[in-house]
Coordinates of C-alpha atoms in Angstrom, one line a residue:
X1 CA 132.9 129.1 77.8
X2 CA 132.4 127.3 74.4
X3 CA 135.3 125.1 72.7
X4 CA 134.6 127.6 70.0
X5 CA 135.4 130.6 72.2
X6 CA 138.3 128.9 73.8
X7 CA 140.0 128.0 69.8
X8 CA 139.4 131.6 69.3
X9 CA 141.5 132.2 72.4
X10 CA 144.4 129.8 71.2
X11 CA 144.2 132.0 67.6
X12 CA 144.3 135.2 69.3
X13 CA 147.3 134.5 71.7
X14 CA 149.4 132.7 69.0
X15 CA 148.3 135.8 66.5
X16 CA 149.6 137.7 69.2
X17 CA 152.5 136.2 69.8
X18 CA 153.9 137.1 66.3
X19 CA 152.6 140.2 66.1
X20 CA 154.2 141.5 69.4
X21 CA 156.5 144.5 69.3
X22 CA 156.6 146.6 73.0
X23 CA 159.5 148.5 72.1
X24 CA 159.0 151.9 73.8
X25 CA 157.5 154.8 71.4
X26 CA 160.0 158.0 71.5
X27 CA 159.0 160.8 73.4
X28 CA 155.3 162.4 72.3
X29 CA 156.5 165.4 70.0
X30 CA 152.9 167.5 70.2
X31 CA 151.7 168.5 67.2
X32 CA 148.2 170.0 67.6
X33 CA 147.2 173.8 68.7
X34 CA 147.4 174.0 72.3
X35 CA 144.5 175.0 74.0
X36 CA 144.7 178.3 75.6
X37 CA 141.8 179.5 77.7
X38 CA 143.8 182.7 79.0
X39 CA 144.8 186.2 77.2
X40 CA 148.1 188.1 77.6
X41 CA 146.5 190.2 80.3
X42 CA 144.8 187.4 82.2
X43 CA 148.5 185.2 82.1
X44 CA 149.7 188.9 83.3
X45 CA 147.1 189.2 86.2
X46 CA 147.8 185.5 87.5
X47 CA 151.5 186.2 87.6
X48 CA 150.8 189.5 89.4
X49 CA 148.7 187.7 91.7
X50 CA 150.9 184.7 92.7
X51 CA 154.4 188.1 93.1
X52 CA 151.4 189.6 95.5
X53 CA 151.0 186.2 97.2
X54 CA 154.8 185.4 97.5
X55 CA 155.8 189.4 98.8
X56 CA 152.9 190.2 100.9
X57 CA 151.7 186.5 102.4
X58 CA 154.7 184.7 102.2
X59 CA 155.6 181.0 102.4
X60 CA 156.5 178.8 105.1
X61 CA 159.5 176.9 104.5
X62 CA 159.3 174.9 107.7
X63 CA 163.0 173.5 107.3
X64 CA 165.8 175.1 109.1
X65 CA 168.5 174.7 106.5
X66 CA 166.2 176.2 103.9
X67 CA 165.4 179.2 105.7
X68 CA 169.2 179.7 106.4
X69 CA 169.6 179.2 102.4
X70 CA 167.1 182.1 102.2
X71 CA 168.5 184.5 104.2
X72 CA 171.8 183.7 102.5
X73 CA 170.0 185.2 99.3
X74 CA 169.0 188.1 101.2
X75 CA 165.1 187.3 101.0
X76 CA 163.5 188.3 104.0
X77 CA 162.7 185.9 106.4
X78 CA 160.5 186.4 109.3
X79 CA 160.4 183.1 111.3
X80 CA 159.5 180.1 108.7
X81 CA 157.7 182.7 107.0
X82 CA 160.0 183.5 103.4
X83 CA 158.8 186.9 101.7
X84 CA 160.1 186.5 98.1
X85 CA 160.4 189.6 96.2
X86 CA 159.7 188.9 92.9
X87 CA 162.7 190.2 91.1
X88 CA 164.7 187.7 93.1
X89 CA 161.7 184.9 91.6
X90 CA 162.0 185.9 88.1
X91 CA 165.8 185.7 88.5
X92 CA 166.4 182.5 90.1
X93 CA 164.1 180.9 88.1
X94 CA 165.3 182.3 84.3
X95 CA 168.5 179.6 85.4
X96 CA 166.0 176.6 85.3
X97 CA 166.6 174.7 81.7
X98 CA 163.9 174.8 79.3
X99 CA 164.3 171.2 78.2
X100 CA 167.0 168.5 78.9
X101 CA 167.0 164.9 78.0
X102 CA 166.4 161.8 80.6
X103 CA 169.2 159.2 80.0
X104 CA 167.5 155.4 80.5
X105 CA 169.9 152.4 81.6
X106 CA 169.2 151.3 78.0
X107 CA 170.1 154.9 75.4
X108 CA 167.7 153.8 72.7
X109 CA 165.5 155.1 75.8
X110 CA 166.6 158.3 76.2
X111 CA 163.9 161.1 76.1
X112 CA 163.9 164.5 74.9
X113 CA 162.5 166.7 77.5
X114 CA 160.4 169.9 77.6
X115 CA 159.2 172.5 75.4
X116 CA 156.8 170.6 73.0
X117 CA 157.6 167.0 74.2
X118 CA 156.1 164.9 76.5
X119 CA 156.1 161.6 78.3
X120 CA 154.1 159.1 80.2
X121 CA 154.4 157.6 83.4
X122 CA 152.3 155.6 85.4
X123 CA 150.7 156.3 88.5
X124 CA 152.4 155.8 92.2
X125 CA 151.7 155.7 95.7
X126 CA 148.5 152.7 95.7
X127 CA 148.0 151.6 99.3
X128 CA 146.3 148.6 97.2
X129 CA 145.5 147.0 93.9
X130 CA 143.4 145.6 91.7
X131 CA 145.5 142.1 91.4
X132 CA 145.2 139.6 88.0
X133 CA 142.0 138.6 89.6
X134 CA 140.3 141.7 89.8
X135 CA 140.3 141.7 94.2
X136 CA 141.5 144.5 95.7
X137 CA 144.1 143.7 99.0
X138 CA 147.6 145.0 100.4
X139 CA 150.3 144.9 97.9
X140 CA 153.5 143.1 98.0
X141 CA 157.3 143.5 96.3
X142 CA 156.1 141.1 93.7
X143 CA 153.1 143.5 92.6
X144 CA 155.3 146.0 92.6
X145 CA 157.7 143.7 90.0
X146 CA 154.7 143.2 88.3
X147 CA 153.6 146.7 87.5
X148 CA 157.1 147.8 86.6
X149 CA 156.7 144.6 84.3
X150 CA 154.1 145.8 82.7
X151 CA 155.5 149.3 82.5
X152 CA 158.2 147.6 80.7
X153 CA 155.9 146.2 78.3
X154 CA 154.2 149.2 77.2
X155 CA 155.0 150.9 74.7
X156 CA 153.5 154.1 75.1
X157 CA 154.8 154.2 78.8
X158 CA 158.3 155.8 78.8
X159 CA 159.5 155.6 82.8
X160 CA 158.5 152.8 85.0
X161 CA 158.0 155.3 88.0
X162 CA 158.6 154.0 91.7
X163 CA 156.2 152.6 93.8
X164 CA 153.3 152.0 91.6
X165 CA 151.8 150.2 94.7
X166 CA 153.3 149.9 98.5
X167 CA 155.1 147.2 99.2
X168 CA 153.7 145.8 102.3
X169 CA 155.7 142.9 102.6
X170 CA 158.7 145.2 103.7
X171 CA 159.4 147.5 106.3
X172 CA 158.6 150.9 105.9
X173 CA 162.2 152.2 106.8
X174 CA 164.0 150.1 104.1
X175 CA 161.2 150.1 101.8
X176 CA 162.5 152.5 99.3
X177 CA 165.7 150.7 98.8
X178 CA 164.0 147.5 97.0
X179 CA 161.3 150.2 95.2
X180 CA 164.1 151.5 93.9
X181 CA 166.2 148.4 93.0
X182 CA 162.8 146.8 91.2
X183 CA 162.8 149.9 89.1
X184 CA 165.6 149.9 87.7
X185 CA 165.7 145.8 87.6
X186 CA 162.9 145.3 85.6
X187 CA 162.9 147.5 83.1
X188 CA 165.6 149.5 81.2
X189 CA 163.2 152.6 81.0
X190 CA 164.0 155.7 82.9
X191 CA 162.5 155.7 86.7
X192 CA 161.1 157.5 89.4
X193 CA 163.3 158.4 92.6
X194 CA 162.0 158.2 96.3
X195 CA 161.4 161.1 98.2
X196 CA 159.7 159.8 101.0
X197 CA 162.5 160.9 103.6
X198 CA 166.5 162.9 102.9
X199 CA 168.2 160.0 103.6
X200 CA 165.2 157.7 101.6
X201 CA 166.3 160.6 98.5
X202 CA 170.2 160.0 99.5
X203 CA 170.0 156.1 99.1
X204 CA 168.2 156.4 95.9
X205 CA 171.1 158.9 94.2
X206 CA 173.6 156.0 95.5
X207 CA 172.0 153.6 93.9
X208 CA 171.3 155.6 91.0
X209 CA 175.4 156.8 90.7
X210 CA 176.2 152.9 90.7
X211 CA 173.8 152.2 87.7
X212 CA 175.1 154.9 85.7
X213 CA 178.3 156.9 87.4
X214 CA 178.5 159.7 90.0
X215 CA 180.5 162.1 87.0
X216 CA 177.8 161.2 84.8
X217 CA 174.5 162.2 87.1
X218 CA 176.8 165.7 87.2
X219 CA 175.6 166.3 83.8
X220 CA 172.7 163.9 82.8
X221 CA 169.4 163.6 84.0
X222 CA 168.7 159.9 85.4
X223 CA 165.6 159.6 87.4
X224 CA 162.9 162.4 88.5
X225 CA 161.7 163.4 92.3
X226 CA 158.8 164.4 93.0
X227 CA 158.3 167.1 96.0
X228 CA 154.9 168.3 97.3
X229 CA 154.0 171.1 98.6
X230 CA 151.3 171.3 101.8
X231 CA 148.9 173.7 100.4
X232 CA 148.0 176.5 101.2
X233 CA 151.7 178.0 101.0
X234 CA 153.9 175.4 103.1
X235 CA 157.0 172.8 102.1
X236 CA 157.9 171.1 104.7
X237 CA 161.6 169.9 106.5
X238 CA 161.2 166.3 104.8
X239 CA 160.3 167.3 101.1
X240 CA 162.9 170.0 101.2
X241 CA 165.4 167.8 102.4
X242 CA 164.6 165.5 99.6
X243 CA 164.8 168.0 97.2
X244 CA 168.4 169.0 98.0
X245 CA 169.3 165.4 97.9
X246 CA 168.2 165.3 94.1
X247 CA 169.5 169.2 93.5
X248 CA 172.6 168.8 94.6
X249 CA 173.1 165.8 92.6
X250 CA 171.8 167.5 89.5
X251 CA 168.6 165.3 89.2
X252 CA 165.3 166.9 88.1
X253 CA 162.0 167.3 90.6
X254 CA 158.6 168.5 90.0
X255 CA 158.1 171.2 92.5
X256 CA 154.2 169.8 93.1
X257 CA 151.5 171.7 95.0
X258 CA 149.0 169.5 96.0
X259 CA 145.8 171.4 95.5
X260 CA 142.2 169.9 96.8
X261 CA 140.4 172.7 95.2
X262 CA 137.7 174.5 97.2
X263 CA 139.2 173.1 100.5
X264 CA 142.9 174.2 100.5
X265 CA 142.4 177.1 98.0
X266 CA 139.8 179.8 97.1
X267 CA 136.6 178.5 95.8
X268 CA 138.0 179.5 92.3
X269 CA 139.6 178.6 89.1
X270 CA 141.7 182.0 88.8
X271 CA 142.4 182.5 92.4
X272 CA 143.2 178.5 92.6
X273 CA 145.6 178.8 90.1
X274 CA 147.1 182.2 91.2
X275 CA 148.2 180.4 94.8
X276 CA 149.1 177.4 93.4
X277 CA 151.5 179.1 90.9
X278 CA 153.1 181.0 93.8
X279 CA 153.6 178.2 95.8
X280 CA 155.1 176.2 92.6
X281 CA 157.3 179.2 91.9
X282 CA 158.7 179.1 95.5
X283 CA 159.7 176.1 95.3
X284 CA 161.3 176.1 91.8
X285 CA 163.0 179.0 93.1
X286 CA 164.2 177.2 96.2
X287 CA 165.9 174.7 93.5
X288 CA 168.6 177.5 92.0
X289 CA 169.4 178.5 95.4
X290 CA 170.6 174.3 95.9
X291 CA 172.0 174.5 92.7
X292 CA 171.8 177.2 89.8
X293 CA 171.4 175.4 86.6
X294 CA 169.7 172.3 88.0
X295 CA 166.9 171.1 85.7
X296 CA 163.4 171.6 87.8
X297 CA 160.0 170.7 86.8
X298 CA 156.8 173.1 87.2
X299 CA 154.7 170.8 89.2
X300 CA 151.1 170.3 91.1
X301 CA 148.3 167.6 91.9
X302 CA 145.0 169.1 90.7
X303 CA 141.5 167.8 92.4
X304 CA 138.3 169.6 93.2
X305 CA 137.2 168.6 96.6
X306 CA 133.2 167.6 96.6
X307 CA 131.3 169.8 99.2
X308 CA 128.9 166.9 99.9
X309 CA 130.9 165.2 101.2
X310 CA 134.8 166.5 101.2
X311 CA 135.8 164.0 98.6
X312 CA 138.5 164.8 96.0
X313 CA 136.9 164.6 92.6
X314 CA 138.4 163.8 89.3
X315 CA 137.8 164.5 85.7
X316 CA 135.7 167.6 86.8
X317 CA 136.0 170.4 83.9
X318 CA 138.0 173.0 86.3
X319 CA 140.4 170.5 86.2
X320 CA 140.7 170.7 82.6
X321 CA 140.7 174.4 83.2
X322 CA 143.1 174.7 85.6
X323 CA 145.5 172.2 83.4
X324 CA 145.4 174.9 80.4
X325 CA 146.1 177.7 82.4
X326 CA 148.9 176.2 84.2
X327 CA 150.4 175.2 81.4
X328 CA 149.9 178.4 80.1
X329 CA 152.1 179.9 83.4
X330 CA 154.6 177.4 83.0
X331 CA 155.1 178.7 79.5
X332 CA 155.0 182.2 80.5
X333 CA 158.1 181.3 82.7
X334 CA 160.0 179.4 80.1
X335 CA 160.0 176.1 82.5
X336 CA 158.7 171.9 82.0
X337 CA 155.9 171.3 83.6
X338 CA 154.1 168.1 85.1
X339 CA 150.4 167.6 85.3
X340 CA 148.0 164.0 86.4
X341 CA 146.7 162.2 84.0
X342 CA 144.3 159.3 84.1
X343 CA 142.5 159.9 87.5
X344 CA 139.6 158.1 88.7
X345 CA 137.4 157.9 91.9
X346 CA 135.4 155.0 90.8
X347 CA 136.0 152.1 93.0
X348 CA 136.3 149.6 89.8
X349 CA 137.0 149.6 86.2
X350 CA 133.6 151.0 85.4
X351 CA 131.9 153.9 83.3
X352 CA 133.2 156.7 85.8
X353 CA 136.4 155.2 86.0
X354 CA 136.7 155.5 81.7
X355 CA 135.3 158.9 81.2
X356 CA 136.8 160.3 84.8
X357 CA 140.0 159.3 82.8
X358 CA 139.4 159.8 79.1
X359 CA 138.4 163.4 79.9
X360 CA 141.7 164.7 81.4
X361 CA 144.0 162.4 79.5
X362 CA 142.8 164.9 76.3
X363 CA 142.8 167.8 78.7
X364 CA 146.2 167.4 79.7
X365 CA 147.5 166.8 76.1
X366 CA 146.0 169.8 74.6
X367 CA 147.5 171.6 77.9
X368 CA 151.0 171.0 75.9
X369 CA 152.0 169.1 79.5
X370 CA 155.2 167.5 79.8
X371 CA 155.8 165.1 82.6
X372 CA 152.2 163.4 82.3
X373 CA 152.4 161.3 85.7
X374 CA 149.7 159.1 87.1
X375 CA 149.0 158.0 83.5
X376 CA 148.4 154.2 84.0
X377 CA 146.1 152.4 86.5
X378 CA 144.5 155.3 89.1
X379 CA 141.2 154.6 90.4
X380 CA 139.5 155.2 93.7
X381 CA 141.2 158.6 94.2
X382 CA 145.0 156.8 94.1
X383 CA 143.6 154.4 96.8
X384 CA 144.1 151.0 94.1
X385 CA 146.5 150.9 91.4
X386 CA 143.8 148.3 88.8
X387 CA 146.0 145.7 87.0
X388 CA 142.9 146.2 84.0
X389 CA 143.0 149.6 84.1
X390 CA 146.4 150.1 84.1
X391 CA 147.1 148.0 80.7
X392 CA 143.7 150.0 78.9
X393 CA 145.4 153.6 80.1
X394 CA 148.2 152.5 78.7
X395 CA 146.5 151.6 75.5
X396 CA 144.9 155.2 75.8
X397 CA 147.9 156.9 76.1
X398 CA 149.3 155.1 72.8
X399 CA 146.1 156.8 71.2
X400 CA 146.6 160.3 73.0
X401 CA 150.0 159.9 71.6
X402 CA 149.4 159.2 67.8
X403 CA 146.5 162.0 68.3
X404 CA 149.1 164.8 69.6
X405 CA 151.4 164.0 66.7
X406 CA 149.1 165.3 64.5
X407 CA 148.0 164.3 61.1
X408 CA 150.5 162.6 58.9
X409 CA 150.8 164.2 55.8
X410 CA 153.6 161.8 53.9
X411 CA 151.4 160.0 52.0
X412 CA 148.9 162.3 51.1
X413 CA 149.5 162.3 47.2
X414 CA 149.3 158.6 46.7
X415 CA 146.7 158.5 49.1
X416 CA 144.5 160.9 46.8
X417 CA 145.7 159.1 43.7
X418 CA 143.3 156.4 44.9
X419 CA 140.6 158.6 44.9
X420 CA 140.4 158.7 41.0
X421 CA 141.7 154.4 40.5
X422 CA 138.4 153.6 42.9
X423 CA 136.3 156.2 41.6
X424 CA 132.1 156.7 42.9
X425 CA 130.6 153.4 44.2
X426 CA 133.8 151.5 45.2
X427 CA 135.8 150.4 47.7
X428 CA 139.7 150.5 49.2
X429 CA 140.2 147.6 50.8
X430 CA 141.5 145.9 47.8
X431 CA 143.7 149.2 46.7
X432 CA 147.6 148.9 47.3
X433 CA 147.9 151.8 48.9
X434 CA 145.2 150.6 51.8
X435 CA 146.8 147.2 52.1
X436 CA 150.7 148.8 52.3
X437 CA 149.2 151.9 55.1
X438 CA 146.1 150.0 56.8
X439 CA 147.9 149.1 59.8
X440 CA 149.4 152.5 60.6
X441 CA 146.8 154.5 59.4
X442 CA 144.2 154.4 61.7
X443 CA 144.4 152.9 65.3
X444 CA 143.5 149.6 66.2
X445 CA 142.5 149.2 69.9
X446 CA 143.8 145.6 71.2
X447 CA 141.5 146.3 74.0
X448 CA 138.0 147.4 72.8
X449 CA 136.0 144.6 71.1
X450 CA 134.2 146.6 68.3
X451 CA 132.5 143.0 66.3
X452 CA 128.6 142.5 66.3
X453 CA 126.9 141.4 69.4
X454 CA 127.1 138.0 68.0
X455 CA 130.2 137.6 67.5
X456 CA 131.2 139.0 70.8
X457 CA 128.7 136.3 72.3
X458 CA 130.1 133.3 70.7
X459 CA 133.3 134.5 72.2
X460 CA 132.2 134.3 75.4
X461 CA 131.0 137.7 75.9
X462 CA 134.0 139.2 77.7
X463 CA 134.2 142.6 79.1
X464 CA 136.4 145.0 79.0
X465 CA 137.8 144.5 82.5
X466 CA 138.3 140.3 81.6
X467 CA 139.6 141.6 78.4
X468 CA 142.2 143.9 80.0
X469 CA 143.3 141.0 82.6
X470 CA 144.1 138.7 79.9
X471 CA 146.3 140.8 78.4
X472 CA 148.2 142.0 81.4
X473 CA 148.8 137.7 82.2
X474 CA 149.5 137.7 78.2
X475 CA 152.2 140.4 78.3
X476 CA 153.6 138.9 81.7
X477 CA 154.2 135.5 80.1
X478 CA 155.9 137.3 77.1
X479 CA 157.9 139.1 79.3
X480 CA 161.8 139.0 79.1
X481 CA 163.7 140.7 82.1
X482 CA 166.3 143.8 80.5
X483 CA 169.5 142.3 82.7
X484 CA 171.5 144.4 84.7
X485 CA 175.4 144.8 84.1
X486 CA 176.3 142.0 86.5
X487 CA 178.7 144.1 88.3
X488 CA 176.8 146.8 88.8
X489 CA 173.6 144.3 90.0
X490 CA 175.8 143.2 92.6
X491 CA 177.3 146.4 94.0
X492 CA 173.4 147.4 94.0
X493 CA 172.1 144.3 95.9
X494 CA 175.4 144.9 98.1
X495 CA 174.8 148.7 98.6
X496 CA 171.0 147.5 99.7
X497 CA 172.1 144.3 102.3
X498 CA 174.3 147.3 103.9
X499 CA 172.0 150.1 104.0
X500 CA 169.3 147.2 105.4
X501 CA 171.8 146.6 108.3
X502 CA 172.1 150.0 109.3
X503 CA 168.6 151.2 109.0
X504 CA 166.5 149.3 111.7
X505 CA 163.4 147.8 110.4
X506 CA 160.4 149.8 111.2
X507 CA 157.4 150.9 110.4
X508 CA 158.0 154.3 110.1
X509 CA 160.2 156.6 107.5
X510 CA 163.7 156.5 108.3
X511 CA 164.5 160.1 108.8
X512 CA 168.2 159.2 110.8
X513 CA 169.8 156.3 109.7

């Protein structure tokens, strides 16, 4: 690298440095047309489809409480099998709130929730990651600290979610306690809960009623779950017990089929969505039989499944599809719902990876989605959570969101009173109302170098990926921890040294203790 290119360096970091703001953007109100693909009487057939589904196939609920809860309802229950009629569907979920607002550790955070407004959170679950360095290996509790870091630091990003990546460094069976704890430690944002276990969920609304107050969780959404269904039509004892952890709590979940199109559903858009919108419904049903009145999200994991090879796929156009019709049900039904956003299964920041992503972050935002998880750092089908990719999503999303806000018609007279002060042949650069607007008028990527070829050179011809990793060590340096209450820090780190003695340390869920 050139002394030129390294001076240019210096510039850019100290320009940066003064130019810094990550507070967090409110939530996305949506302003554009959503994007419809289905009539009234196709919306009509799909729901008559999934009530055939739910009364004539059934559902297992393979969870002995919940099949007790059912039969308390009067649904008819033959083994694990659950045959919901669907008056008793409609009528359990019409209790579900159409919107609600998450409450952050810090209330300039709060977000309005559902109906036309949206919010981004990153992705969870990585087995690995993409470190500063670009190498992929095991993750640790540090890279976890890291992500929610840079979470933090994003302003487009409104949650810092869970477990961005697995911790390796800790046993499974106490795992979730310090996930949790690193949420809510290093950012003030609102958080992901784990459901990886009921007594994993049970710890987490502990810790989450000393942050903010057992009365208070009674009426106040916190933190989200996230439930998945096994597809086709089966929850299982440890997601349902994870959901009445949250329920009875009062704590929102998406109710998530996870649908590998092709392999564990019809060979079909329609007849895809159809069974994944009964098994969705089931379980949202299953939520105001816990509790009536709890807020529950409309959820699902959408991939097609490659028959070469039997490879989940991403940014495929039936999964744009399939994201405007669901959000077309979950409309129909008055409900949130949640949807994936930047997927990739490219195994580095490449080409794929970009328009694998790019094409259902402006799917999912002209679905009208509104829990839009999975939006930072996904590549190699949620194998690696990529430090690069992560901060240009998140840069994406900031550009998804001032694109779903619509145009911004404020200034639009003394913006066409400079037409006539320029007049033909001119310029605006000089004109007052381009040097007072310029900066908000039209995005600026941080992240794509658009100069000449030249330029770029002399600079040391960085790509993107380089790029991207600069910032991320950039935004870590800046970085200033949002401090817990002290108090309530150390009944949490107290709460976790007890719950660490009694669950023994293994590497397995902890499913007793």
């Amino acid at each position: 690298m050139t002394s030129r290119s390294r001076s240019g360096g210096r510039s850019a970091r100290r320009a940066l440095r003064s130019t810094l703001d990550v507070t967090m953007q409110p939530a996305l109100r949506r302003n554009i047309p959503l994007c419809e693909v289905m009539d009234g009487a196709q919306v009509e057939t799909i729901d008559a489809a999934s009530m055939d589904i739910l009364e004539n196939v059934g559902v297992h609920f393979r969870d002995p409480i919940a099949i007790e809860d059912w039969k308390s309802v009067g649904a008819k229950v033959v083994d694990e099998t659950v045959y919901l009629d669907r008056g008793m569907v409609r009528e359990l979920i019409a209790t579900i709130p159409t919107e609600f607002t998450y409450h952050a550790r810090n209330p300039a955070y709060n977000l309005p929730f559902g109906k036309d407004h949206s919010i981004f959170v990153p992705m969870t679950g990585a087995p690995y990651l993409r470190d500063l360095d670009d190498v992929r290996r095991n993750p640790t509790l540090d890279d976890l600290a890291m992500f929610h870091k840079l979470a933090h630091m994003s302003p487009a990003l409104h949650s810092s979610a869970h477990h961005i990546v697995e911790p390796y460094d800790h046993p499974i069976s106490q795992r979730h306690l310090r996930i949790t704890y690193s949420s809510m430690k290093y950012s003030d944002k609102t958080f992901m809960g784990m459901t990886t276990s009921p007594k994993n969920a049970e710890d987490v609304m502990d810790m989450c009623a000393i942050l903010f107050g057992e009365s208070f969780m009674e009426s106040h959404a916190v933190t989200t779950g996230n439930c998945n269904g096994n597809s086709p039509l089966v929850w299982d004892e440890t997601m349902l017990g994870a959901m009445r952890a949250f329920c009875k709590r009062n704590q929102p979940v998406l109710c998530s089929p996870f649908v590998l199109g092709g392999a564990n559903t019809p060979a079909s858009v329609p007849a895809t969505v159809a069974q994944l919108n009964a098994e969705a419904l089931s379980a949202l049903s299953y939520t105001q039989i816990i509790r009536r009145g709890c807020p529950a999200i409309y959820g699902h994991y959408l991939s097609t499944v490659s028959m070469k090879s039997g490879a989940p796929m991403a940014g495929t156009p039936e999964i744009s599809l399939m994201n405007f019709m669901i959000g077309q049900m979950a409309r129909y039904y008055d409900v949130p719902w949640r949807t994936s956003n930047t997927l990739g299964g490219a195994k580095t920041f490449d080409a794929q990876a970009g328009y694998e992503s790019a094409s259902t972050l402006s799917a999912v935002l002209h679905a009208g989605a509104n829990y839009i998880w999975h939006s930072a750092g996904w590549n190699e089908a949620g194998m690696h959570c990529s430090v690069a990719k992560f901060i240009v999503d998140a840069e994406q999303c900031a550009m998804g969101y001032k694109m779903a806000e619509g145009p911004k018609w404020g200034d639009f007279d003394t913006a066409v009173a400079a037409v006539p002060d320029i007049g033909p042949g001119g310029h605006y650069l000089g004109h007052p109302h381009t040097q007072e607007n310029f900066q908000s008028a039209f995005f600026m990527p941080e992240l794509f170098d658009n100069n000449s070829i030249e330029q770029w050179a002399a600079e040391g011809s960085v790509e993107i990926t380089e790029r991207a990793l600069q910032r991320a060590r950039f935004l870590l340096g800046e970085y200033q921890e949002p401090k817990l209450d002290e108090a309530k820090d150390e009944e949490l780190l107290a709460y976790i040294a007890r719950r660490e003695r009694e669950i023994p340390a293994r590497d397995e869920l902890n499913q007793s203790y």
